[in-house]
Amino acid sequence: MRLFILFFVLSTSFIQSQNASKELDAITDTSQAETYISEKGSKKNKLITFNEAKHKTRLAQELLKKRVGGKTTVETDFEHVHYKVVEKYNVSHYRVSYILLNGKGKTQDEINDVRDQIIDKYKKKLFSFAPLAKQYSISRNATRGGDTGWFTEGRLSATLESAIINDTHALNDIFKIDDVEKDSYYIVLKTHEPENIKEIKVLKVVEPK
């Protein structure tokens, strides 16, 4: 009897896994993946974005090497976890470091005086940019030395982002950006050239064993 139960459980698990695999085969794009997730109603099923610059796990690296339609399955003690690449593309990414100063209650000349002092310290190599950012910047990334990390369009304030994306400065140039409406005044260090970074959208489907 125990052998029969074990055989039944294993057979059921195998059939469920095969069914999930067939359902995945029928999904060819992001829209179909979103519909599948909605219809199944399981919170464990997800559409995940992997980025080759940010995601360094073995699973992410394996999936990034696959073509659209490529699949892999990870077995856990209780689940079959299926992954399928449904979209693959390159996205322009940008990266700089900046110092944000609050201009509220200060004149333009006062703000420029402070910025000129900071830039002078950097250019004379009295300080590198990171400690200056930690000392002067009011932005949350001050703790990272002003580094934005790699970002895509739509992630920063419009004025700052537009100036960075349409930038013509050379690598390692330091320059000013003014967002007068928001009383935000920046010192920007161009630390990286823009890069096209590979991203994939992956459908994750979890099936119980």
CSV table of C-alpha atoms in Angstrom, one decimal:
chain,number,residue,atom,x,y,z
A,1,MET,CA,0.0,0.0,0.0
A,2,ARG,CA,2.8,2.4,0.9
A,3,LEU,CA,4.5,1.6,-2.4
A,4,PHE,CA,1.3,2.4,-4.2
A,5,ILE,CA,0.9,5.7,-2.4
A,6,LEU,CA,4.5,6.7,-3.2
A,7,PHE,CA,4.0,5.7,-6.8
A,8,PHE,CA,0.8,7.8,-7.0
A,9,VAL,CA,2.5,10.8,-5.5
A,10,LEU,CA,5.5,10.6,-7.8
A,11,SER,CA,3.3,10.1,-10.8
A,12,THR,CA,1.1,13.1,-9.9
A,13,SER,CA,4.1,15.3,-9.4
A,14,PHE,CA,5.5,14.2,-12.8
A,15,ILE,CA,2.3,14.9,-14.6
A,16,GLN,CA,1.9,18.3,-13.0
A,17,SER,CA,5.5,19.2,-14.0
A,18,GLN,CA,4.8,18.0,-17.6
A,19,ASN,CA,1.6,20.1,-17.7
A,20,ALA,CA,3.4,23.2,-16.5
A,21,SER,CA,6.1,22.7,-19.1
A,22,LYS,CA,3.5,22.4,-21.9
A,23,GLU,CA,1.8,25.6,-20.7
A,24,LEU,CA,5.1,27.4,-20.7
A,25,ASP,CA,5.8,26.2,-24.3
A,26,ALA,CA,2.6,28.0,-25.4
A,27,ILE,CA,3.7,31.4,-23.9
A,28,THR,CA,5.8,33.4,-26.4
A,29,ASP,CA,5.8,37.0,-25.1
A,30,THR,CA,5.4,39.2,-22.1
A,31,SER,CA,1.7,39.9,-22.7
A,32,GLN,CA,0.9,36.2,-22.7
A,33,ALA,CA,3.0,35.7,-19.6
A,34,GLU,CA,1.0,38.5,-17.8
A,35,THR,CA,-2.3,36.9,-18.8
A,36,TYR,CA,-1.1,33.5,-17.6
A,37,ILE,CA,-0.1,34.9,-14.2
A,38,SER,CA,-3.5,36.7,-13.9
A,39,GLU,CA,-5.5,33.5,-14.8
A,40,LYS,CA,-3.5,31.2,-12.5
A,41,GLY,CA,-3.9,33.6,-9.5
A,42,SER,CA,-0.9,32.3,-7.6
A,43,LYS,CA,1.2,34.9,-5.9
A,44,LYS,CA,4.3,32.7,-6.5
A,45,ASN,CA,4.1,33.1,-10.3
A,46,LYS,CA,5.9,36.2,-11.3
A,47,LEU,CA,7.4,38.1,-14.2
A,48,ILE,CA,10.9,39.0,-13.3
A,49,THR,CA,13.5,41.3,-14.9
A,50,PHE,CA,17.1,40.3,-14.8
A,51,ASN,CA,19.9,42.8,-15.7
A,52,GLU,CA,23.4,41.6,-16.6
A,53,ALA,CA,25.0,44.4,-14.6
A,54,LYS,CA,23.0,44.0,-11.4
A,55,HIS,CA,22.2,40.3,-11.2
A,56,LYS,CA,25.1,38.0,-10.7
A,57,THR,CA,23.5,34.8,-9.3
A,58,ARG,CA,24.1,31.5,-11.1
A,59,LEU,CA,20.4,31.4,-12.1
A,60,ALA,CA,20.5,34.9,-13.5
A,61,GLN,CA,23.7,34.3,-15.5
A,62,GLU,CA,22.2,31.1,-16.9
A,63,LEU,CA,19.0,32.7,-18.0
A,64,LEU,CA,20.8,35.8,-19.5
A,65,LYS,CA,22.7,33.4,-21.8
A,66,LYS,CA,19.5,31.8,-23.1
A,67,ARG,CA,17.5,32.9,-26.2
A,68,VAL,CA,13.9,34.0,-26.0
A,69,GLY,CA,11.9,30.9,-25.3
A,70,GLY,CA,14.8,29.3,-23.3
A,71,LYS,CA,13.7,27.5,-20.1
A,72,THR,CA,15.2,26.0,-17.0
A,73,THR,CA,13.7,24.3,-13.9
A,74,VAL,CA,14.9,24.4,-10.4
A,75,GLU,CA,13.9,21.6,-8.0
A,76,THR,CA,13.4,22.3,-4.3
A,77,ASP,CA,12.2,19.8,-1.7
A,78,PHE,CA,8.5,20.8,-2.3
A,79,GLU,CA,8.3,22.6,-5.6
A,80,HIS,CA,9.2,22.6,-9.3
A,81,VAL,CA,10.2,26.2,-10.1
A,82,HIS,CA,10.1,26.8,-13.9
A,83,TYR,CA,11.7,29.8,-15.6
A,84,LYS,CA,11.2,30.9,-19.2
A,85,VAL,CA,12.8,33.8,-21.0
A,86,VAL,CA,9.9,35.7,-22.7
A,87,GLU,CA,11.7,38.9,-23.8
A,88,LYS,CA,15.3,40.0,-24.3
A,89,TYR,CA,16.6,43.5,-25.1
A,90,ASN,CA,19.3,46.1,-24.5
A,91,VAL,CA,18.6,49.2,-22.5
A,92,SER,CA,20.7,52.4,-22.3
A,93,HIS,CA,22.0,52.8,-18.8
A,94,TYR,CA,23.7,55.8,-17.3
A,95,ARG,CA,25.9,56.3,-14.3
A,96,VAL,CA,27.3,59.4,-12.6
A,97,SER,CA,28.1,60.7,-9.1
A,98,TYR,CA,26.5,63.9,-7.9
A,99,ILE,CA,26.2,66.3,-4.9
A,100,LEU,CA,22.8,67.9,-4.3
A,101,LEU,CA,22.6,71.2,-2.5
A,102,ASN,CA,19.4,72.7,-1.3
A,103,GLY,CA,19.2,76.3,-2.5
A,104,LYS,CA,16.2,77.3,-0.4
A,105,GLY,CA,16.8,80.6,1.3
A,106,LYS,CA,20.1,81.2,-0.6
A,107,THR,CA,20.9,83.4,-3.5
A,108,GLN,CA,22.3,82.0,-6.7
A,109,ASP,CA,25.6,83.6,-5.9
A,110,GLU,CA,25.7,81.9,-2.5
A,111,ILE,CA,25.0,78.6,-4.1
A,112,ASN,CA,27.6,79.0,-6.8
A,113,ASP,CA,30.2,80.1,-4.1
A,114,VAL,CA,29.6,76.8,-2.2
A,115,ARG,CA,29.7,74.7,-5.4
A,116,ASP,CA,32.9,76.5,-6.6
A,117,GLN,CA,34.6,75.7,-3.3
A,118,ILE,CA,33.6,72.0,-3.5
A,119,ILE,CA,34.8,71.8,-7.1
A,120,ASP,CA,38.0,73.6,-6.3
A,121,LYS,CA,38.7,71.0,-3.5
A,122,TYR,CA,38.1,68.2,-5.9
A,123,LYS,CA,40.2,69.6,-8.8
A,124,LYS,CA,43.1,70.4,-6.5
A,125,LYS,CA,42.9,66.8,-5.3
A,126,LEU,CA,42.5,67.8,-1.7
A,127,PHE,CA,39.5,65.3,-1.6
A,128,SER,CA,38.1,62.7,-3.9
A,129,PHE,CA,34.5,63.1,-4.9
A,130,ALA,CA,33.0,60.5,-2.5
A,131,PRO,CA,33.9,62.2,0.8
A,132,LEU,CA,32.8,65.6,-0.6
A,133,ALA,CA,29.4,64.0,-1.4
A,134,LYS,CA,29.1,62.5,2.0
A,135,GLN,CA,29.9,65.9,3.6
A,136,TYR,CA,27.8,68.3,1.4
A,137,SER,CA,25.1,66.4,-0.4
A,138,ILE,CA,21.5,66.2,0.9
A,139,SER,CA,20.6,63.3,-1.5
A,140,ARG,CA,20.0,59.8,-0.2
A,141,ASN,CA,22.9,58.5,-2.3
A,142,ALA,CA,25.4,60.6,-0.3
A,143,THR,CA,26.2,57.6,1.8
A,144,ARG,CA,27.4,55.9,-1.4
A,145,GLY,CA,29.6,58.9,-2.2
A,146,GLY,CA,27.0,60.3,-4.6
A,147,ASP,CA,27.1,57.3,-6.9
A,148,THR,CA,23.8,56.8,-8.8
A,149,GLY,CA,24.6,53.2,-9.8
A,150,TRP,CA,23.4,52.2,-13.3
A,151,PHE,CA,20.0,53.7,-14.0
A,152,THR,CA,17.6,53.9,-16.9
A,153,GLU,CA,15.5,56.8,-18.1
A,154,GLY,CA,12.7,57.8,-15.7
A,155,ARG,CA,14.6,57.0,-12.5
A,156,LEU,CA,15.9,60.5,-11.5
A,157,SER,CA,14.4,64.0,-11.3
A,158,ALA,CA,13.6,65.2,-14.8
A,159,THR,CA,16.0,68.1,-14.9
A,160,LEU,CA,19.0,66.1,-13.6
A,161,GLU,CA,18.2,63.1,-15.8
A,162,SER,CA,17.8,65.2,-19.0
A,163,ALA,CA,21.1,66.9,-18.4
A,164,ILE,CA,22.9,63.5,-17.9
A,165,ILE,CA,21.3,61.7,-20.8
A,166,ASN,CA,21.9,64.6,-23.2
A,167,ASP,CA,25.3,65.3,-21.8
A,168,THR,CA,28.3,66.0,-24.1
A,169,HIS,CA,30.9,66.2,-21.3
A,170,ALA,CA,34.0,64.0,-21.4
A,171,LEU,CA,34.6,61.2,-19.0
A,172,ASN,CA,35.7,62.5,-15.5
A,173,ASP,CA,34.4,66.0,-16.2
A,174,ILE,CA,32.8,67.8,-13.3
A,175,PHE,CA,30.0,70.3,-14.0
A,176,LYS,CA,26.9,72.0,-12.5
A,177,ILE,CA,23.2,71.5,-13.1
A,178,ASP,CA,20.5,73.9,-11.8
A,179,ASP,CA,16.9,72.9,-11.1
A,180,VAL,CA,15.7,76.3,-10.1
A,181,GLU,CA,12.0,75.4,-9.7
A,182,LYS,CA,12.9,72.8,-7.1
A,183,ASP,CA,15.7,74.8,-5.4
A,184,SER,CA,18.0,71.9,-6.3
A,185,TYR,CA,21.6,72.6,-7.4
A,186,TYR,CA,23.9,69.8,-8.4
A,187,ILE,CA,27.6,69.2,-8.9
A,188,VAL,CA,27.9,66.2,-11.3
A,189,LEU,CA,31.0,64.0,-11.9
A,190,LYS,CA,30.8,62.0,-15.1
A,191,THR,CA,32.2,58.6,-13.9
A,192,HIS,CA,31.0,56.3,-16.7
A,193,GLU,CA,30.1,56.5,-20.4
A,194,PRO,CA,26.5,55.3,-21.2
A,195,GLU,CA,26.2,51.6,-21.8
A,196,ASN,CA,23.7,49.3,-23.5
A,197,ILE,CA,23.0,46.6,-20.9
A,198,LYS,CA,21.2,43.4,-21.6
A,199,GLU,CA,18.0,42.7,-19.8
A,200,ILE,CA,15.6,39.8,-19.9
A,201,LYS,CA,12.0,39.3,-18.7
A,202,VAL,CA,11.5,35.9,-17.3
A,203,LEU,CA,8.3,34.1,-16.4
A,204,LYS,CA,8.6,32.3,-13.1
A,205,VAL,CA,6.0,29.5,-12.5
A,206,VAL,CA,5.9,27.5,-9.3
A,207,GLU,CA,4.3,24.1,-9.1
A,208,PRO,CA,4.0,21.9,-6.0
A,209,LYS,CA,5.5,18.5,-6.1
